[in-house]
mmCIF file of C-alpha atoms in Angstrom:
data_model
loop_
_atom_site.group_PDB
_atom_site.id
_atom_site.type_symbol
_atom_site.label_atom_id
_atom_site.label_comp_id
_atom_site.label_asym_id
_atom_site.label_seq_id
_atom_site.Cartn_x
_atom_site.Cartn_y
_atom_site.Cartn_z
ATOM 1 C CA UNK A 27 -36.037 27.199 7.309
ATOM 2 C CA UNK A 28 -33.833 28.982 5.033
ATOM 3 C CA UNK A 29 -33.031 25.699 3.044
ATOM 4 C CA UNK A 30 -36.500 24.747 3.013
ATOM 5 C CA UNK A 31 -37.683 28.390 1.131
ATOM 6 C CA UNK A 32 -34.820 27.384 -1.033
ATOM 7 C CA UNK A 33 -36.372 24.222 -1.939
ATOM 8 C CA UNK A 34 -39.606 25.532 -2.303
ATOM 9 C CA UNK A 35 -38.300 28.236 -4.927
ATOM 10 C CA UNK A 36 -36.571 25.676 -6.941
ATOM 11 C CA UNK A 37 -39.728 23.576 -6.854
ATOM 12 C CA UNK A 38 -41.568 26.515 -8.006
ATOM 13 C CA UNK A 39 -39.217 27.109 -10.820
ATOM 14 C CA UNK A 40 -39.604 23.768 -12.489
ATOM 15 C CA UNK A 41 -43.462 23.622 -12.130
ATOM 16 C CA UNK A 42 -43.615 20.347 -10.386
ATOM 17 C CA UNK A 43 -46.470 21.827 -7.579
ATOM 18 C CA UNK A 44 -48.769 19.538 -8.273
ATOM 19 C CA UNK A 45 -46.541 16.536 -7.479
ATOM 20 C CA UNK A 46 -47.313 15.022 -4.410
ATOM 21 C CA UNK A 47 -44.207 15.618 -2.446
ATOM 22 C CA UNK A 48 -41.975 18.621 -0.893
ATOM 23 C CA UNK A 49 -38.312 19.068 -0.581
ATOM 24 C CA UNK A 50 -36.938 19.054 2.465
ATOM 25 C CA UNK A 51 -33.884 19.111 3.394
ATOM 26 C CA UNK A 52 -34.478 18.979 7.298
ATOM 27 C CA UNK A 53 -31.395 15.602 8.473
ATOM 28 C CA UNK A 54 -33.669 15.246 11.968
ATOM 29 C CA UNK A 55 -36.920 14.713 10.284
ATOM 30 C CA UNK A 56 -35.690 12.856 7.887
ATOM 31 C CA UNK A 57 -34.279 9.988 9.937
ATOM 32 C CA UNK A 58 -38.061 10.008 11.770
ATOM 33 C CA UNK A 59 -39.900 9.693 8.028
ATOM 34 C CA UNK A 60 -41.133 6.445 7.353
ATOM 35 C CA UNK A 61 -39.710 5.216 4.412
ATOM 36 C CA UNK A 62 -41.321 5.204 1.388
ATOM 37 C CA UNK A 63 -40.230 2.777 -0.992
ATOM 38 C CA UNK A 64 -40.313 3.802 -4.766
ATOM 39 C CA UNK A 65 -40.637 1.529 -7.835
ATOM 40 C CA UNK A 66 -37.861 1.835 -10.271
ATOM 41 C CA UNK A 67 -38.462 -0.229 -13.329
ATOM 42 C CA UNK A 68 -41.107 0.036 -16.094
ATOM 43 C CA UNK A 69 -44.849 -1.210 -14.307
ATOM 44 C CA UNK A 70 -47.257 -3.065 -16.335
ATOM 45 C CA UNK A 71 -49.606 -1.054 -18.314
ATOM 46 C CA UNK A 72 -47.741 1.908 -19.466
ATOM 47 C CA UNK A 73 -46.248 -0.143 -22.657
ATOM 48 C CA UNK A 74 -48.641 -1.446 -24.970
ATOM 49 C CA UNK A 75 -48.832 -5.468 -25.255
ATOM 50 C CA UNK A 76 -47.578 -5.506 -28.918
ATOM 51 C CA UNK A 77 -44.155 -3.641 -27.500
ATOM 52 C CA UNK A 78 -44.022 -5.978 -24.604
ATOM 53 C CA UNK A 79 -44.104 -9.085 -26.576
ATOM 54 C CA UNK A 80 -41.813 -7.850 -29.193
ATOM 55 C CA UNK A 81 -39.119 -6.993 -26.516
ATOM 56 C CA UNK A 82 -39.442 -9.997 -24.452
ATOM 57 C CA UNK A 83 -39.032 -11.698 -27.653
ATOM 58 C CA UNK A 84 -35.568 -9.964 -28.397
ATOM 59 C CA UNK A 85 -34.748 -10.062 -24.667
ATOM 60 C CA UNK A 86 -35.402 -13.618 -24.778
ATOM 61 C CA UNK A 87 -33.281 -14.304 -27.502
ATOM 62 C CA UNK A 88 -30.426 -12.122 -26.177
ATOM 63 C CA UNK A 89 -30.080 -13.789 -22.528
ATOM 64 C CA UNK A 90 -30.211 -17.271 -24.326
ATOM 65 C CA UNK A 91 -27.693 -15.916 -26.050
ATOM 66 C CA UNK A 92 -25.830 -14.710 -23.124
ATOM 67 C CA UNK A 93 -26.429 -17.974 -20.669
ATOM 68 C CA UNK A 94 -24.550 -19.925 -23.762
ATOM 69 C CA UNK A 95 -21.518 -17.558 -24.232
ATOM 70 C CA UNK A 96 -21.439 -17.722 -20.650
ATOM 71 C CA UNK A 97 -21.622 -21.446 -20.460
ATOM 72 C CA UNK A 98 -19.176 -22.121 -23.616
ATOM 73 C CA UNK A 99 -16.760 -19.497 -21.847
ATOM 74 C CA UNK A 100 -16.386 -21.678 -18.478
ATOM 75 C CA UNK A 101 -14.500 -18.477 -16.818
ATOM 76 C CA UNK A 102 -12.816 -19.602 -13.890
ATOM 77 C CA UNK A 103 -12.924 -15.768 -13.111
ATOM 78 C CA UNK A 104 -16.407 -14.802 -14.543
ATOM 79 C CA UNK A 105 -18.782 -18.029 -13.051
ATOM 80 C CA UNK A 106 -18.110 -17.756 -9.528
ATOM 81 C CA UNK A 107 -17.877 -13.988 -9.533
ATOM 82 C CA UNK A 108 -21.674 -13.434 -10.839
ATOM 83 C CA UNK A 109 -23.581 -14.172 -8.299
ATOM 84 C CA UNK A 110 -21.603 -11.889 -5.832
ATOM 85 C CA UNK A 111 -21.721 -8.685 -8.184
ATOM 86 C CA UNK A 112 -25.584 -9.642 -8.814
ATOM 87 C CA UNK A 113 -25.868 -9.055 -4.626
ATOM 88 C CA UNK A 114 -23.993 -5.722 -5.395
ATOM 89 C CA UNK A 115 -25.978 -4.907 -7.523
ATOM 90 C CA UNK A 116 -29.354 -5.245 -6.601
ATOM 91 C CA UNK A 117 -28.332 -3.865 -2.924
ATOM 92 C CA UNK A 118 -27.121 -0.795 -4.465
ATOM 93 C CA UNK A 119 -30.183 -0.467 -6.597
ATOM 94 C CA UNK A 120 -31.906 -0.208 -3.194
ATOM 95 C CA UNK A 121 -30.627 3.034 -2.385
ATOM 96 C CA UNK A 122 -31.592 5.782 -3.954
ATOM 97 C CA UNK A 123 -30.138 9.126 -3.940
ATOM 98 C CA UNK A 124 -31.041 12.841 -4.857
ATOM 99 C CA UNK A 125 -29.929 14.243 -7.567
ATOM 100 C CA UNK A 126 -30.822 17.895 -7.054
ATOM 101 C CA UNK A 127 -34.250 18.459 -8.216
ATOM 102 C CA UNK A 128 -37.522 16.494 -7.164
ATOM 103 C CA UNK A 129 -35.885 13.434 -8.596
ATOM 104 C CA UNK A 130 -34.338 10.135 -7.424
ATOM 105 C CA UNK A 131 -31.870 7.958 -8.988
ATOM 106 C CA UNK A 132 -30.601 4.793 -8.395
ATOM 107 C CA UNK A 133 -27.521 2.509 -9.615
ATOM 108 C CA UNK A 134 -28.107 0.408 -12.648
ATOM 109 C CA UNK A 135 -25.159 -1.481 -12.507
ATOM 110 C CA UNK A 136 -24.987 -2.741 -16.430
ATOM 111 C CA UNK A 137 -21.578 -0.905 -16.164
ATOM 112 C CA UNK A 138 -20.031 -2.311 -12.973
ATOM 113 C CA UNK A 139 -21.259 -5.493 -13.914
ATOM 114 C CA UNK A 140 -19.697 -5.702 -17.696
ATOM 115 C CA UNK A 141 -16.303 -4.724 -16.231
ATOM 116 C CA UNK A 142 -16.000 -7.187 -13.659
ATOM 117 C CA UNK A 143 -17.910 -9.967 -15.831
ATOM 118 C CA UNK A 144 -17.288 -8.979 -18.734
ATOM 119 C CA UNK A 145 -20.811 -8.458 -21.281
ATOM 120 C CA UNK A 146 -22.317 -11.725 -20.715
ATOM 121 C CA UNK A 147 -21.594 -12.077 -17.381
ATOM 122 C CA UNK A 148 -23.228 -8.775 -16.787
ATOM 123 C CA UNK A 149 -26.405 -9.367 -18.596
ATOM 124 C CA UNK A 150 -26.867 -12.779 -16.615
ATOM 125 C CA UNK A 151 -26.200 -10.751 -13.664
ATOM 126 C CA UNK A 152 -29.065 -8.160 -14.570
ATOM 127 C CA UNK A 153 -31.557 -9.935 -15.522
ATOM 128 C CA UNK A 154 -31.029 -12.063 -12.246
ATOM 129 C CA UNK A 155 -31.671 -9.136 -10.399
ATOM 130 C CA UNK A 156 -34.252 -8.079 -12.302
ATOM 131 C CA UNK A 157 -36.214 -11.110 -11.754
ATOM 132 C CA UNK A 158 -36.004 -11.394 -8.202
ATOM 133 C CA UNK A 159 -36.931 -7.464 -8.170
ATOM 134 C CA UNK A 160 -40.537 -8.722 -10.041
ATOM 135 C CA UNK A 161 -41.541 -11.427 -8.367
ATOM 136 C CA UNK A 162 -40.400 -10.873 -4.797
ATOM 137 C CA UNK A 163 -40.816 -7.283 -4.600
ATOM 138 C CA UNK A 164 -43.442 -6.176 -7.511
ATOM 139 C CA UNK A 165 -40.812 -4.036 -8.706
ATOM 140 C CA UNK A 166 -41.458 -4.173 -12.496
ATOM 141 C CA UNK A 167 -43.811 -5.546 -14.091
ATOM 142 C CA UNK A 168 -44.025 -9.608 -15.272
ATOM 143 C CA UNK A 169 -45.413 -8.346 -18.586
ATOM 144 C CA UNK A 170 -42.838 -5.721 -19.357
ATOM 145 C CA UNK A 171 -40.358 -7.701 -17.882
ATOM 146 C CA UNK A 172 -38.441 -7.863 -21.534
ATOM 147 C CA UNK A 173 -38.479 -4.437 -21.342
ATOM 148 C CA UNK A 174 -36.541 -3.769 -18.651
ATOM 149 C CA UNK A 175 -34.095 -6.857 -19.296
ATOM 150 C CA UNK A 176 -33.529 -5.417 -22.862
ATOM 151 C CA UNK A 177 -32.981 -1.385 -21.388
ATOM 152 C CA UNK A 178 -30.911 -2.673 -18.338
ATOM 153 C CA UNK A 179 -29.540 -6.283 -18.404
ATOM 154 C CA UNK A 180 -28.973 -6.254 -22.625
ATOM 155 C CA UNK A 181 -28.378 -2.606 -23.709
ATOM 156 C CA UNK A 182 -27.110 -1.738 -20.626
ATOM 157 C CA UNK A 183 -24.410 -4.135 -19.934
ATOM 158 C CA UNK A 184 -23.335 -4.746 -23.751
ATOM 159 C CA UNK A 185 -23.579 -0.988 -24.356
ATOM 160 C CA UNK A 186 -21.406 -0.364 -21.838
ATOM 161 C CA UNK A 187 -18.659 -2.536 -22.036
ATOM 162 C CA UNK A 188 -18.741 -1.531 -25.698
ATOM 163 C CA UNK A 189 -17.797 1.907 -24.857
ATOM 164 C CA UNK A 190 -15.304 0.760 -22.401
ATOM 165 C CA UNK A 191 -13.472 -1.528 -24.024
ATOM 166 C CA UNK A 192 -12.902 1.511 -27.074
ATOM 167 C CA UNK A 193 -12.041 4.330 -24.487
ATOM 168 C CA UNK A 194 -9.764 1.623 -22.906
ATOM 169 C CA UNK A 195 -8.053 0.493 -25.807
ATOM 170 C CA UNK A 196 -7.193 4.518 -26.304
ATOM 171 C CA UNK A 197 -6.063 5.226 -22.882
ATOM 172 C CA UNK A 198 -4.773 1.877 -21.535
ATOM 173 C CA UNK A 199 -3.776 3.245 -18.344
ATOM 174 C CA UNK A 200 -5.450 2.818 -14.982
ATOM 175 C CA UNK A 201 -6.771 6.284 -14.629
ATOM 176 C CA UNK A 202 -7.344 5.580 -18.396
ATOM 177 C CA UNK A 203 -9.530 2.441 -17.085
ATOM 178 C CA UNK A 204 -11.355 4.353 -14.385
ATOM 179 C CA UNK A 205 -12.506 7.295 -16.701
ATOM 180 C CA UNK A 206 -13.367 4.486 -19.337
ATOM 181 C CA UNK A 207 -15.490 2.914 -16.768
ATOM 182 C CA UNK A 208 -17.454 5.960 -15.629
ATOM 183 C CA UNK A 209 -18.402 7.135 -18.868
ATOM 184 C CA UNK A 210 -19.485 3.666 -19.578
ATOM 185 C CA UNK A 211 -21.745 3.672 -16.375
ATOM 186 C CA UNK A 212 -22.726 7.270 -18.122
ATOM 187 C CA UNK A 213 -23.890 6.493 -21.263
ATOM 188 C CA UNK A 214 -25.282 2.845 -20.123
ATOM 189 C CA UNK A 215 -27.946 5.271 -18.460
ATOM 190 C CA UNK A 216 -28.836 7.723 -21.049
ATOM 191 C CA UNK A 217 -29.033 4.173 -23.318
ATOM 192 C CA UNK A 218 -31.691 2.615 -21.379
ATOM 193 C CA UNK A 219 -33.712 5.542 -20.931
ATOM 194 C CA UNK A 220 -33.640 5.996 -24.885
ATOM 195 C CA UNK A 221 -34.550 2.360 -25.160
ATOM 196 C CA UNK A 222 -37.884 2.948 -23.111
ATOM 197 C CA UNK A 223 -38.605 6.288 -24.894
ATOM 198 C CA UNK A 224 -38.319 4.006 -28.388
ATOM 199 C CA UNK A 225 -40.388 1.724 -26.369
ATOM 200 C CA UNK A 226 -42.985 4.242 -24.916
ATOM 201 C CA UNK A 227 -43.147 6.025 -28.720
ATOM 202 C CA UNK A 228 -43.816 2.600 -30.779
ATOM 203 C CA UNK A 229 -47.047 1.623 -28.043
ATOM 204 C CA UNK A 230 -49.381 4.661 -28.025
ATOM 205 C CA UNK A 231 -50.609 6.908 -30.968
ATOM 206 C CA UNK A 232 -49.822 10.079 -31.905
ATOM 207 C CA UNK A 233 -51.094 12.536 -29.815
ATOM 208 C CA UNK A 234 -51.843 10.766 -26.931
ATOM 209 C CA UNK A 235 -49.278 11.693 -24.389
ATOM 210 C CA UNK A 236 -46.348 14.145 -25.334
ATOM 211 C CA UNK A 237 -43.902 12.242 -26.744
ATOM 212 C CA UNK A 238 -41.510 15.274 -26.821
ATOM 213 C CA UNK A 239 -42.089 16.183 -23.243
ATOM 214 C CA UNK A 240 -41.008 12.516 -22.256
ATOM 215 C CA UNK A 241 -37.833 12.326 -24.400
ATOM 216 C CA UNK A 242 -36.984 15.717 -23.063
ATOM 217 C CA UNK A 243 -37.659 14.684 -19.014
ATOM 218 C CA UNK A 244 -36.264 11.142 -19.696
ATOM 219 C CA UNK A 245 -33.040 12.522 -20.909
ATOM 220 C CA UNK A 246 -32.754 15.537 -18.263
ATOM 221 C CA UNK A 247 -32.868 13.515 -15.507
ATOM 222 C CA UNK A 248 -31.268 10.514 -16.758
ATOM 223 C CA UNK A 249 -28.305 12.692 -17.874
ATOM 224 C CA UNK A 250 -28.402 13.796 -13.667
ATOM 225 C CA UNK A 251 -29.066 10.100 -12.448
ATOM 226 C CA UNK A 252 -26.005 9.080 -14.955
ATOM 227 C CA UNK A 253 -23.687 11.427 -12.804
ATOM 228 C CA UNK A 254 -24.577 9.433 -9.857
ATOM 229 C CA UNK A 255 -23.873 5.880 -11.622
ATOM 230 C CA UNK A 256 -20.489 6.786 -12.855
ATOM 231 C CA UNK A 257 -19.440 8.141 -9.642
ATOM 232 C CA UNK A 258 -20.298 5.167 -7.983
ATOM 233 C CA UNK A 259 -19.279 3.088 -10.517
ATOM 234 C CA UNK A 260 -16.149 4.742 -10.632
ATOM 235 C CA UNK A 261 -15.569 4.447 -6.284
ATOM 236 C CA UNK A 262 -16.125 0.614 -7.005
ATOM 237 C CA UNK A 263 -13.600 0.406 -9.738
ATOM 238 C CA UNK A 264 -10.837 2.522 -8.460
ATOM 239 C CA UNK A 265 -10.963 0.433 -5.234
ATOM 240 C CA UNK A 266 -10.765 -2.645 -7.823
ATOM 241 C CA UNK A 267 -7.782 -1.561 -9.167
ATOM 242 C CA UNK A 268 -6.088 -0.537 -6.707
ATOM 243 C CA UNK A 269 -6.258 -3.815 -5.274
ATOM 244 C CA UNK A 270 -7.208 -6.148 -7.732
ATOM 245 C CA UNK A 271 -6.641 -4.824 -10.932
ATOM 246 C CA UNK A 272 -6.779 -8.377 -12.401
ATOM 247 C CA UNK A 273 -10.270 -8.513 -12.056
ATOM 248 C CA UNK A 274 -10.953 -6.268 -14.261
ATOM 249 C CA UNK A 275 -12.086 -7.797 -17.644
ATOM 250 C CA UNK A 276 -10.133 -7.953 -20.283
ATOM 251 C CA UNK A 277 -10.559 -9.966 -23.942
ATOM 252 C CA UNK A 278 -7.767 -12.267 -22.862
ATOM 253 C CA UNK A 279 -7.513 -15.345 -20.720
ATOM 254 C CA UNK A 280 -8.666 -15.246 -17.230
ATOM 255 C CA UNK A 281 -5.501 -14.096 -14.913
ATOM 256 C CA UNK A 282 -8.202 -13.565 -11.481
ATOM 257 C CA UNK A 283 -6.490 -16.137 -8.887
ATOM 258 C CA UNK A 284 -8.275 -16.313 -4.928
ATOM 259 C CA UNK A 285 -11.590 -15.513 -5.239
ATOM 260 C CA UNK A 286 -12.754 -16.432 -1.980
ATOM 261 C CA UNK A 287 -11.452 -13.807 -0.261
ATOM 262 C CA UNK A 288 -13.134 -11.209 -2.639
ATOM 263 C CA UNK A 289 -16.390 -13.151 -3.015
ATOM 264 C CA UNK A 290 -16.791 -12.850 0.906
ATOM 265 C CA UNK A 291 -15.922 -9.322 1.084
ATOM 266 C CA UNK A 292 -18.133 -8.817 -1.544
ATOM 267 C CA UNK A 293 -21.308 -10.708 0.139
ATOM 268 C CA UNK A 294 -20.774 -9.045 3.364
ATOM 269 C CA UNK A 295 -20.678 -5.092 1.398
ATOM 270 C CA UNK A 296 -23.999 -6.277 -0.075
ATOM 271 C CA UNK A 297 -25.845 -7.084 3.081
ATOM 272 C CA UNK A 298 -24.973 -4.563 4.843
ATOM 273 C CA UNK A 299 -25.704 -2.190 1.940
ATOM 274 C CA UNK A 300 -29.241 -3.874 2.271
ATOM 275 C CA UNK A 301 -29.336 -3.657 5.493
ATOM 276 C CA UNK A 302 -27.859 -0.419 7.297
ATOM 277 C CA UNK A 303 -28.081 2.121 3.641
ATOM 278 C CA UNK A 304 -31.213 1.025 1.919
ATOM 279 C CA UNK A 305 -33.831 2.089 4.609
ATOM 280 C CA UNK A 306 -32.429 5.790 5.008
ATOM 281 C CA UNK A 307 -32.591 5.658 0.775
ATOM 282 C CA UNK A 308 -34.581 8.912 -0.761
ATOM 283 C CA UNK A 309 -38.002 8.841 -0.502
ATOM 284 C CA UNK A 310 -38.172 10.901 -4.242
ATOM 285 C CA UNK A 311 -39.763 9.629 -6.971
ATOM 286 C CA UNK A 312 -36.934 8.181 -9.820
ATOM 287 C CA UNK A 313 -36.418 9.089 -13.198
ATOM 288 C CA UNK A 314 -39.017 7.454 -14.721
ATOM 289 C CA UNK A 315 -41.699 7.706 -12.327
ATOM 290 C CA UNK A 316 -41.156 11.832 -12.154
ATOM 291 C CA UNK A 317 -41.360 11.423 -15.694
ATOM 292 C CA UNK A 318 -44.743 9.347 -15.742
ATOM 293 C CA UNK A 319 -46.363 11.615 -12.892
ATOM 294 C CA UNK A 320 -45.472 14.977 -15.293
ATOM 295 C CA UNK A 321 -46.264 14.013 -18.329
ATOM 296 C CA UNK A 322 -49.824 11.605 -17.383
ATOM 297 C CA UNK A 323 -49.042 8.099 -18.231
ATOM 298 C CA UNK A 324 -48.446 7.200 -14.602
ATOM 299 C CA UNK A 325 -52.225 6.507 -15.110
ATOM 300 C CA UNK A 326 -51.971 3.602 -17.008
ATOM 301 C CA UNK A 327 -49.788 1.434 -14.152
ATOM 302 C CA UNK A 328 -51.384 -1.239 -13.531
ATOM 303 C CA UNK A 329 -52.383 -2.445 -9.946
ATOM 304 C CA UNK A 330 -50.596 -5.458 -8.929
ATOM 305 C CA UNK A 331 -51.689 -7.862 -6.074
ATOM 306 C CA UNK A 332 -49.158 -6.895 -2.976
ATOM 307 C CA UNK A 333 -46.745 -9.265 -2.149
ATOM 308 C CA UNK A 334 -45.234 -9.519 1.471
ATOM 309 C CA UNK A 335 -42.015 -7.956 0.195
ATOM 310 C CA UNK A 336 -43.930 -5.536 -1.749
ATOM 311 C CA UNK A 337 -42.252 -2.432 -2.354
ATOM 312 C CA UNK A 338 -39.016 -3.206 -0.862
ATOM 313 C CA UNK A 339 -40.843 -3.635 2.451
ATOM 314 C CA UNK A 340 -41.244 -6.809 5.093
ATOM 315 C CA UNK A 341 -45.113 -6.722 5.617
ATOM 316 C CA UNK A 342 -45.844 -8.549 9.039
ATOM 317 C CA UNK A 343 -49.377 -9.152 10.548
ATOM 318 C CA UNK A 344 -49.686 -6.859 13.313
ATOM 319 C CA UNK A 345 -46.914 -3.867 12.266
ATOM 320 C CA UNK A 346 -47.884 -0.714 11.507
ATOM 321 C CA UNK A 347 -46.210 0.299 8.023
ATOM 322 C CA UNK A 348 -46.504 4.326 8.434
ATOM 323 C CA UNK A 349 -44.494 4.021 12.114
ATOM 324 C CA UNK A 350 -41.245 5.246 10.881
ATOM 325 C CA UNK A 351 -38.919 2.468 13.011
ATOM 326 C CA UNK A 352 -40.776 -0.172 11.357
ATOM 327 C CA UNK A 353 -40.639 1.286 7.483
ATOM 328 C CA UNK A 354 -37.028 1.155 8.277
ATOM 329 C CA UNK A 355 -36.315 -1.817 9.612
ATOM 330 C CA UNK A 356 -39.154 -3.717 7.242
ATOM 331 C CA UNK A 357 -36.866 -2.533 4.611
ATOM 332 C CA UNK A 358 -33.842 -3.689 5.896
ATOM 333 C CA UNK A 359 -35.405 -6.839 6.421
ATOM 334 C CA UNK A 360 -36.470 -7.149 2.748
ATOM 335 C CA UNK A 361 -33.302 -5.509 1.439
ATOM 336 C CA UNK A 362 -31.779 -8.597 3.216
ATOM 337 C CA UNK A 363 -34.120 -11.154 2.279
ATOM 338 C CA UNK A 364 -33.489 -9.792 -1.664
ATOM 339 C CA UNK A 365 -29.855 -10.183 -1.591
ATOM 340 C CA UNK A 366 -29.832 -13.259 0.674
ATOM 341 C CA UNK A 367 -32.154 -14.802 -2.752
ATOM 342 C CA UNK A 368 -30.005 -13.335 -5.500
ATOM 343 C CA UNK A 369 -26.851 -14.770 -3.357
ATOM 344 C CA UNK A 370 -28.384 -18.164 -3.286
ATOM 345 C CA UNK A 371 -29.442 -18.071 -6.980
ATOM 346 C CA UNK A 372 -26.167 -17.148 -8.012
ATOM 347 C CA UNK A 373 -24.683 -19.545 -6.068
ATOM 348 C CA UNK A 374 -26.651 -22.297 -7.509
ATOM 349 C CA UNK A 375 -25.548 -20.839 -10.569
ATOM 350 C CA UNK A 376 -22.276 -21.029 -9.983
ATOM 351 C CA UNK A 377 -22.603 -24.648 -9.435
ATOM 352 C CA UNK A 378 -23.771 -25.350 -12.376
ATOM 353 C CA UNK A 379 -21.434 -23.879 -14.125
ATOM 354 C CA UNK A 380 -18.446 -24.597 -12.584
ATOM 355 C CA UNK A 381 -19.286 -28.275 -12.379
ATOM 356 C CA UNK A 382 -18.093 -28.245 -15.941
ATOM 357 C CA UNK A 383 -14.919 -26.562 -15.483
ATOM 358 C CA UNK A 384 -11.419 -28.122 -15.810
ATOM 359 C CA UNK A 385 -9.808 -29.183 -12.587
ATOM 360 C CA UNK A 386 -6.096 -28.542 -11.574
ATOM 361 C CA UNK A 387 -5.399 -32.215 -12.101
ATOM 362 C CA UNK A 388 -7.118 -32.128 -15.502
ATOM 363 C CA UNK A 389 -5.388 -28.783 -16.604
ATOM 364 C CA UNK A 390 -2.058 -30.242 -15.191
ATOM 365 C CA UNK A 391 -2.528 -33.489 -17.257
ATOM 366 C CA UNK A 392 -3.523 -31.288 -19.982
#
């Protein structure tokens, strides 16, 4: 009870009683909640169709971009690695976690992925995940789906590994690497939440909604939510290093030798991420959508035709979504089904890349 008054008085503080939810901090009752799943990318409707065609258009060109620098690059590290940290990836985006106010956050990955794949690598990764995330699981919307590939898969990734790769040349040291990396995963945040407010600014007039309020909520709890990537992004990488410190990327020529090994272990983190962490993920609204109930535009969301992985849950004729053993295991289920598709697609991927690339007898003859 005493935790709960707490909550209550911090809720109180920020002026967030008219949200629809209460803290609660109560472990018991929260294993017996049924879980609610919440969106994390930018929905239809709240950017205006002139912004959404301009950033698909420069989206567009971007991942074009990045498919060919990926293709002309024939990594015999990078290719067969993508589709694995794509699983990561979009499993770990599944779970979200508090981050000490009435707010969610989830992983982004832009950061994680760059290091390990290097830029391009990392925006083919994102935007993989981002598509399966629309059109399996409504999660995003088609139209503003150059949005969030420009904030997430483009900014994100290249944005990151920009920073790294400076704060790495400066401290070339593996601690040096692992602080490099988490500040990357850092400021990859904050950077795609400015992108959207840029985005949110240019499509409605002034006046209409406060602009101010949204930069100012965008980049409070994005600044929170960015604490949360680079700790996880840092776990990931220090584990990396410590036992394959040639996978991290590096301007030079690919040194990575047995992937299988890491591929697998890789696969079988992801699944069971899906499976066993995303259905006990918090039930808080994220970044963006606090920001969109608090400041009005959540309002102009569009409604989109549920799908039978909508919202990150498995719906099945005859189960009752609000029993809180189903909502659990219906995520799990789609959690699985989701990384099970971006596993396959990245395999295929794979394939047709590496199809093209040298074999041992050719390099040997070479």
């Amino acid at each position: 009870m005493k935790s709960s008054r707490r909550g209550r008085k911090v809720f109180a503080r920020f002026g967030w009683q008219h949200l629809p939810f209460r803290p609660t901090f109560d472990f018991g009752a929260f294993l017996l909640l049924p879980r609610v799943s919440v969106r994390m990318h930018i929905p239809d409707g709240v950017l205006s169709p002139g912004v959404c065609v301009g950033t698909g258009v420069i989206a567009a060109i971007g991942l074009q971009q990045a498919f060919r620098r990926l293709d002309q690059a024939l990594s015999t590290r990078t290719v067969p690695l993508t589709g694995m940290v794509a699983a990561l990836v979009f499993a770990g985006q599944m779970v979200n976690f508090p981050i000490g106010l009435p707010v969610s956050g989830h992983l982004i990955g832009g950061a994680l992925a760059a290091i390990l794949l290097g830029p391009w690598g990392g925006a083919v990764a994102l935007s993989l995940v981002l598509f399966i995330q629309m059109l399996l699981f409504s999660d995003g919307g088609k139209f503003a789906y150059g949005a969030n590939a420009l904030n997430m898969a483009l900014v994100g990734s290249m944005g990151a590994w920009c920073v790294f790769q400076a704060l790495r040349a400066r401290f070339p040291t593996p601690r040096g690497t692992l602080i490099a990396g988490m500040i990357a995963a850092w400021v990859s945040v904050l950077a795609a939440a400015a992108c959207f407010c840029v985005e949110f600014w240019l499509s409605y007039p002034a006046g209409e909604f406060p602009i101010s309020r949204v930069w100012l909520l965008m980049a409070s709890f994005h600044s929170l939510i960015g604490v949360g990537e680079a700790l996880i992004t840092g776990g990931i990488l220090s584990i990396v290093l410590l036992q394959r410190p040639d996978l991290v990327q590096t301007p030079g020529p690919d040194s990575a030798t047995r992937l299988g090994p890491v591929i697998g272990a890789g696969c079988i983190v992801a699944l069971l991420i899906a499976a066993f962490a995303s259905p006990f993920a918090s039930n808080l609204p994220d970044g963006l959508e606090a920001v969109a109930q608090q400041t009005g535009f959540d309002t102009r969301i569009a409604q989109t035709t549920p799908l039978v992985l909508d919202d990150y849950s498995l719906a099945l004729p005859g189960t009752n979504p609000e029993d809180p053993l189903w909502s659990k295991v219906a995520t799990a289920l789609a959690g699985l089904l989701g990384t099970g598709t971006v596993l396959v697609l990245g395999w295929l991927l794979s394939r047709s890349l590496t199809s093209r690339l040298p074999s041992a007898e050719d390099l040997h003859a070479g």
